[in-house]
Short mmCIF file of C-alpha atoms and ligand atoms in Angstrom, two decimals:
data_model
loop_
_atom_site.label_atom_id
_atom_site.label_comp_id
_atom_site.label_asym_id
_atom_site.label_seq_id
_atom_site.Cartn_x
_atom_site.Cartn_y
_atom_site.Cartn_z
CA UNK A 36 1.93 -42.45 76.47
CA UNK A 37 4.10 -41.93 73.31
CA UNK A 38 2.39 -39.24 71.05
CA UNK A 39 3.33 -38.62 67.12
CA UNK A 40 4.19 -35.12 66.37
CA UNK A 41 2.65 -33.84 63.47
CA UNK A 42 4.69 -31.28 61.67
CA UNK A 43 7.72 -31.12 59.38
CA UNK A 44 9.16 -27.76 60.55
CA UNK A 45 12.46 -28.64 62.48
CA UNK A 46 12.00 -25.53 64.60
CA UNK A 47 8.77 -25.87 65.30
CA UNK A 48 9.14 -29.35 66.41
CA UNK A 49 11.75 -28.45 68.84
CA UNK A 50 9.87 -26.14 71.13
CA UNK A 51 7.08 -28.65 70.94
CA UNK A 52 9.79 -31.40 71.85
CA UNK A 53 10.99 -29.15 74.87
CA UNK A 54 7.69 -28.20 76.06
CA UNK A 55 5.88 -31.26 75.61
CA UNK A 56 8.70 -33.71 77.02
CA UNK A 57 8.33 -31.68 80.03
CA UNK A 58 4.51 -33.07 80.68
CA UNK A 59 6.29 -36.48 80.91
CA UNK A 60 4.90 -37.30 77.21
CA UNK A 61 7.02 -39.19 75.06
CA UNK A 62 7.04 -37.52 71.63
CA UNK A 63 8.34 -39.13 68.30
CA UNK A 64 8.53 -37.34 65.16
CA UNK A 65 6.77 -38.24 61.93
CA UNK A 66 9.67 -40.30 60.48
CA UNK A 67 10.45 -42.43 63.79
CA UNK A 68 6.42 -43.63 63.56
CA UNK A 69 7.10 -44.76 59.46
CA UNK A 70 5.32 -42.03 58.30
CA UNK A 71 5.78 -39.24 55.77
CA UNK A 72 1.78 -37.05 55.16
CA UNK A 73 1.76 -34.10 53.60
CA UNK A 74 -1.73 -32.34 54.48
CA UNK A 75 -3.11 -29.64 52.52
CA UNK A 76 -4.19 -27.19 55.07
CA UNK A 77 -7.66 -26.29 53.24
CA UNK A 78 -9.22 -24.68 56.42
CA UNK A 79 -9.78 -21.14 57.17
CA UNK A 80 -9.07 -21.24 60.81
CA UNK A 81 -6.14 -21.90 63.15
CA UNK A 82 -8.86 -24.63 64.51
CA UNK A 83 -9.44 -26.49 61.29
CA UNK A 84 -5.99 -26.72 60.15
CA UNK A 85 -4.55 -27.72 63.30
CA UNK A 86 -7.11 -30.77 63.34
CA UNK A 87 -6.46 -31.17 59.70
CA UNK A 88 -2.45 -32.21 60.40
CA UNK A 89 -3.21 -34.29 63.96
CA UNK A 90 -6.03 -36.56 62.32
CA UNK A 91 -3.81 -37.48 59.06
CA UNK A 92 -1.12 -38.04 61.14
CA UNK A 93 -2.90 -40.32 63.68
CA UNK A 94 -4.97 -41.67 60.94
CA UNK A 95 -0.99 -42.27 58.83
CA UNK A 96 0.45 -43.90 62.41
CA UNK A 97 -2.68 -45.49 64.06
CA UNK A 98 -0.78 -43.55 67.13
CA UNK A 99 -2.35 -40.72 68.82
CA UNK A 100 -1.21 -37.18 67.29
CA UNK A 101 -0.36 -33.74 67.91
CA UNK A 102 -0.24 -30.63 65.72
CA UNK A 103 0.13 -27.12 65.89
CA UNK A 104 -1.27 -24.59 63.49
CA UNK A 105 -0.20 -21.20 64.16
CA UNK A 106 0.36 -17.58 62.29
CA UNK A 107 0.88 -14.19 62.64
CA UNK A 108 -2.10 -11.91 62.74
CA UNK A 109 -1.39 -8.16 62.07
CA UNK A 110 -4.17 -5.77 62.52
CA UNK A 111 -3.55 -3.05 59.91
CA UNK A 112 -3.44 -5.85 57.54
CA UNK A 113 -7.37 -6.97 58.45
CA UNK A 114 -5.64 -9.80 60.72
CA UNK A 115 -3.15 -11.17 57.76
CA UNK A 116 -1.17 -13.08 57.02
CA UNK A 117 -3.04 -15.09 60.10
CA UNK A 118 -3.48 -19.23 58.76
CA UNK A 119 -1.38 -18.21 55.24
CA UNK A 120 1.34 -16.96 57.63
CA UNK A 121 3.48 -20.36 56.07
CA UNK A 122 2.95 -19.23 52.48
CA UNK A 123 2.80 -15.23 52.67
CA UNK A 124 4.25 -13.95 49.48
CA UNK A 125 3.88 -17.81 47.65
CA UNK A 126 6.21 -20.65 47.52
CA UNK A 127 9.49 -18.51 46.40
CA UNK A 128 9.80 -16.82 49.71
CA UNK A 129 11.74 -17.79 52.58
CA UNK A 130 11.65 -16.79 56.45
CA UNK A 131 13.24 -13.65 55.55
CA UNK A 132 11.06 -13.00 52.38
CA UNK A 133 8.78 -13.43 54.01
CA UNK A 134 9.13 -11.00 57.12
CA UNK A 135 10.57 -8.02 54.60
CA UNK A 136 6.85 -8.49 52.39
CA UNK A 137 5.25 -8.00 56.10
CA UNK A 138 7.22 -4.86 56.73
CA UNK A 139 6.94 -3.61 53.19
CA UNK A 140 3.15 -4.34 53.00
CA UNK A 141 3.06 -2.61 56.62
CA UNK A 142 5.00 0.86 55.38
CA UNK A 143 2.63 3.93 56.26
CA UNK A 144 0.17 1.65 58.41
CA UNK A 145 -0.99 1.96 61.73
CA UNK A 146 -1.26 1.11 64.19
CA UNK A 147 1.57 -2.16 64.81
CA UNK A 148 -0.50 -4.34 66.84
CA UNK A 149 -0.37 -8.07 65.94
CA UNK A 150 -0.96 -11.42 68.31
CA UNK A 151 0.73 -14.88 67.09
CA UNK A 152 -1.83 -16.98 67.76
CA UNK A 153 -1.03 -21.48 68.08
CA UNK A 154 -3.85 -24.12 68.40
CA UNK A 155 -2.56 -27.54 69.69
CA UNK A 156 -4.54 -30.30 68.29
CA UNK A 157 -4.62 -34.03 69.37
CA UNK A 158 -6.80 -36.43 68.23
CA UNK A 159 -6.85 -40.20 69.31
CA UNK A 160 -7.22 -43.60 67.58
CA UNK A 161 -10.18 -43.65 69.51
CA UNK A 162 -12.01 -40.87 67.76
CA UNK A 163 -11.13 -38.18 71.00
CA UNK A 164 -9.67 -34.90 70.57
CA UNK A 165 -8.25 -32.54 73.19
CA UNK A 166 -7.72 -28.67 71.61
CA UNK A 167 -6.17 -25.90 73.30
CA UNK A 168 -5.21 -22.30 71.85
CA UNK A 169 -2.40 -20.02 73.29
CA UNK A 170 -2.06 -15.94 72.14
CA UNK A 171 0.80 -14.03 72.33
CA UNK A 172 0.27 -10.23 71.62
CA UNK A 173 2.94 -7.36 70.51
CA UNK A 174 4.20 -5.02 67.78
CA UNK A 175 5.66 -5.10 64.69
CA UNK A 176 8.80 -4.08 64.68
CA UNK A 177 10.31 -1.35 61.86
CA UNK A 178 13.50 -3.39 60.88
CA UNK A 179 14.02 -6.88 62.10
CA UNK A 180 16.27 -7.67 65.51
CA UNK A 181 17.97 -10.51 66.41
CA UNK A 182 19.15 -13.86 65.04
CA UNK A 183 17.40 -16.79 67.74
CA UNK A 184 13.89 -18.68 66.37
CA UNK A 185 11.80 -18.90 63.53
CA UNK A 186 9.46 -17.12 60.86
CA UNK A 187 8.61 -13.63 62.01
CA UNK A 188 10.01 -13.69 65.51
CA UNK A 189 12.86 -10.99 64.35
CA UNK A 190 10.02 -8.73 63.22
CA UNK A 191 7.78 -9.27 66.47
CA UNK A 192 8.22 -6.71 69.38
CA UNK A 193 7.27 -7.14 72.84
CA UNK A 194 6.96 -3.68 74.40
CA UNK A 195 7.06 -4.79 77.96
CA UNK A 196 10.55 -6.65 77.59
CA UNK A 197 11.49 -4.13 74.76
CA UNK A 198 12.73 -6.89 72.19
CA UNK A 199 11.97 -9.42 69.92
CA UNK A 200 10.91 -13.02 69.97
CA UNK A 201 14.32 -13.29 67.98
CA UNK A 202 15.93 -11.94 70.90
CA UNK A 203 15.15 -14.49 73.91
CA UNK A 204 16.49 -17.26 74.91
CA UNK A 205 14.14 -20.47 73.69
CA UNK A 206 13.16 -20.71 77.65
CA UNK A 207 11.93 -17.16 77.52
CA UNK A 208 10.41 -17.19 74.51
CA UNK A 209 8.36 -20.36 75.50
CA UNK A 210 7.52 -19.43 78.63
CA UNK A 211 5.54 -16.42 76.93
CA UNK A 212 4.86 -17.76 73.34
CA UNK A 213 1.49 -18.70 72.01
CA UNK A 214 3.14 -22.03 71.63
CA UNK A 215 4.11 -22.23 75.18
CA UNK A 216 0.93 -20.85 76.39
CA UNK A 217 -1.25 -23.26 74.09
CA UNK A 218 0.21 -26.00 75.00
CA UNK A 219 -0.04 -25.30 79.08
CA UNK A 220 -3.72 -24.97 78.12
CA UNK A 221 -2.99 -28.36 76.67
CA UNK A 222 -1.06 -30.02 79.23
CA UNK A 223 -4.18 -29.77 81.77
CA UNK A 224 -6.75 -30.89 79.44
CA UNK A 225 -4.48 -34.04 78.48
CA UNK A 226 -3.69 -34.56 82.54
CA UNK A 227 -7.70 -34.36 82.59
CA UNK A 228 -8.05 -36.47 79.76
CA UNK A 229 -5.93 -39.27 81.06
CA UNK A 230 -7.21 -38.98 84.55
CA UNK A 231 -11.60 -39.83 83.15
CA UNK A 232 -12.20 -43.80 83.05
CA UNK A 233 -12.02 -45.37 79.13
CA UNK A 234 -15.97 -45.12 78.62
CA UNK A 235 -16.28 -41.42 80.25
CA UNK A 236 -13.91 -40.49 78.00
CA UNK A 237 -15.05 -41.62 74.84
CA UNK A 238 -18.41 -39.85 75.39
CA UNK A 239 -16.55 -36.53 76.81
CA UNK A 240 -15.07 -34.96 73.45
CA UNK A 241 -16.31 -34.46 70.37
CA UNK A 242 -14.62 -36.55 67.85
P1 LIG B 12 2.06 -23.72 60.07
O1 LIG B 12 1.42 -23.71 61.44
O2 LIG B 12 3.05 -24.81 59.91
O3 LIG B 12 1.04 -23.62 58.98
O4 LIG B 12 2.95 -22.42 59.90
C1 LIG B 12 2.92 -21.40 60.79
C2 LIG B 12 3.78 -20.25 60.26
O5 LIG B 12 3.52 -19.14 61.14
C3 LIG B 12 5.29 -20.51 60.37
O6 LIG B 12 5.81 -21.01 59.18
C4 LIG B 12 5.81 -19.13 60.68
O7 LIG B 12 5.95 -18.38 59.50
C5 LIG B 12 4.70 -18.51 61.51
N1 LIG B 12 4.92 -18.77 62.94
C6 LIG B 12 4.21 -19.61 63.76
N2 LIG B 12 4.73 -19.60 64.99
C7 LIG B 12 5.78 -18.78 64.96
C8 LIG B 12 6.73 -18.39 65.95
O8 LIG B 12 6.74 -18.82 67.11
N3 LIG B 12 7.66 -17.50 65.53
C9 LIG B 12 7.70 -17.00 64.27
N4 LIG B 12 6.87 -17.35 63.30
C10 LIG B 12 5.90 -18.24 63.65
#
């Protein structure tokens, strides 16, 4: 089965690439199906967004889609930047503005705690949708460690393996991420997916 996947963010799509080509799914980016949506994430949850991207895109393609909408969620900050993670601090600010707002909104604030938090979307031509969410939960760190992934992982602290996401390898980091743990979630409801008869399965999930 050759799914589209829904996102422009290069590193993004390469830990859904990895992760994904490992369930024996063949994944093709945006451009490769002919098509080029931008989709205004209006929705106020992970959920909502998530669906948002994977029906444009499947709707754009007429192939079946996958998207992930994820964020940071910080608990001294009421669970922000959460779905605005992407556009904390506005349009000016880039991976790194972004992070140093987080720690200078986060000076005098307790306690640290934050979860990223991803929720894997597909939806079919066929009107069917398969959803799975994945949680990781740590700190926030004081100053930012480490050069490897994306976004906030220099600023997010794991206590039990005492660094950051910007400090594992991509295999660790997946093999603990919200990403990687959504889309394991995913990976058995799409084997159970594939597994039902056509007419079962149209009748199974909500569209
Ligand atoms: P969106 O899902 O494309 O709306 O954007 C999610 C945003 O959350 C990214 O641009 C990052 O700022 C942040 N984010 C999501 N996942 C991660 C991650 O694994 N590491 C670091 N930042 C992340």
């Amino acid at each position: 089965m050759e799914l589209v996947l829904a996102s422009k963010n290069p590193k993004k799509l390469v830990e859904l690439d990895t992760i994904l080509s490992q369930l024996g799914v063949q994944v093709c980016f945006e451009a490769q199906a002919g098509v080029d949506v931008e989709v205004e994430e209006t929705g106020t949850t992970f959920e909502e967004n998530s669906l948002l991207k994977a029906k444009a895109v499947m709707k754009a393609s007429g192939l079946p889609a996958i998207a992930d909408d994820s964020g940071l969620c910080v608990d001294c900050l009421g669970g922000a930047p959460g779905v605005y993670s992407a556009r904390y601090g506005g349009e000016g600010l880039d991976d790194t503005g972004r992070y140093r707002l987080l720690l200078e909104n986060m000076k005098g604030q307790m306690p640290r705690t934050a979860k990223f938090v991803s929720v894997i979307t597909c939806c079919f031509p066929n009107g069917d949708v398969i959803s799975a969410r994945g949680e990781c939960s740590g700190t926030i760190a004081f100053a930012p460690m480490g050069e490897g992934g994306f976004g906030y992982d220099p600023v997010f602290f794991l206590p039990e393996l005492k660094k950051t996401f910007a400090q594992l390898t991509a295999q660790e980091k997946n093999a603990i991420s919200h990403r990687g743990k959504a889309l394991a979630a995913f990976r058995e409801k799409l084997e159970e997916y594939l597994r039902l008869p056509g007419k079962t399965r149209e009748s199974t999930y909500e569209t």
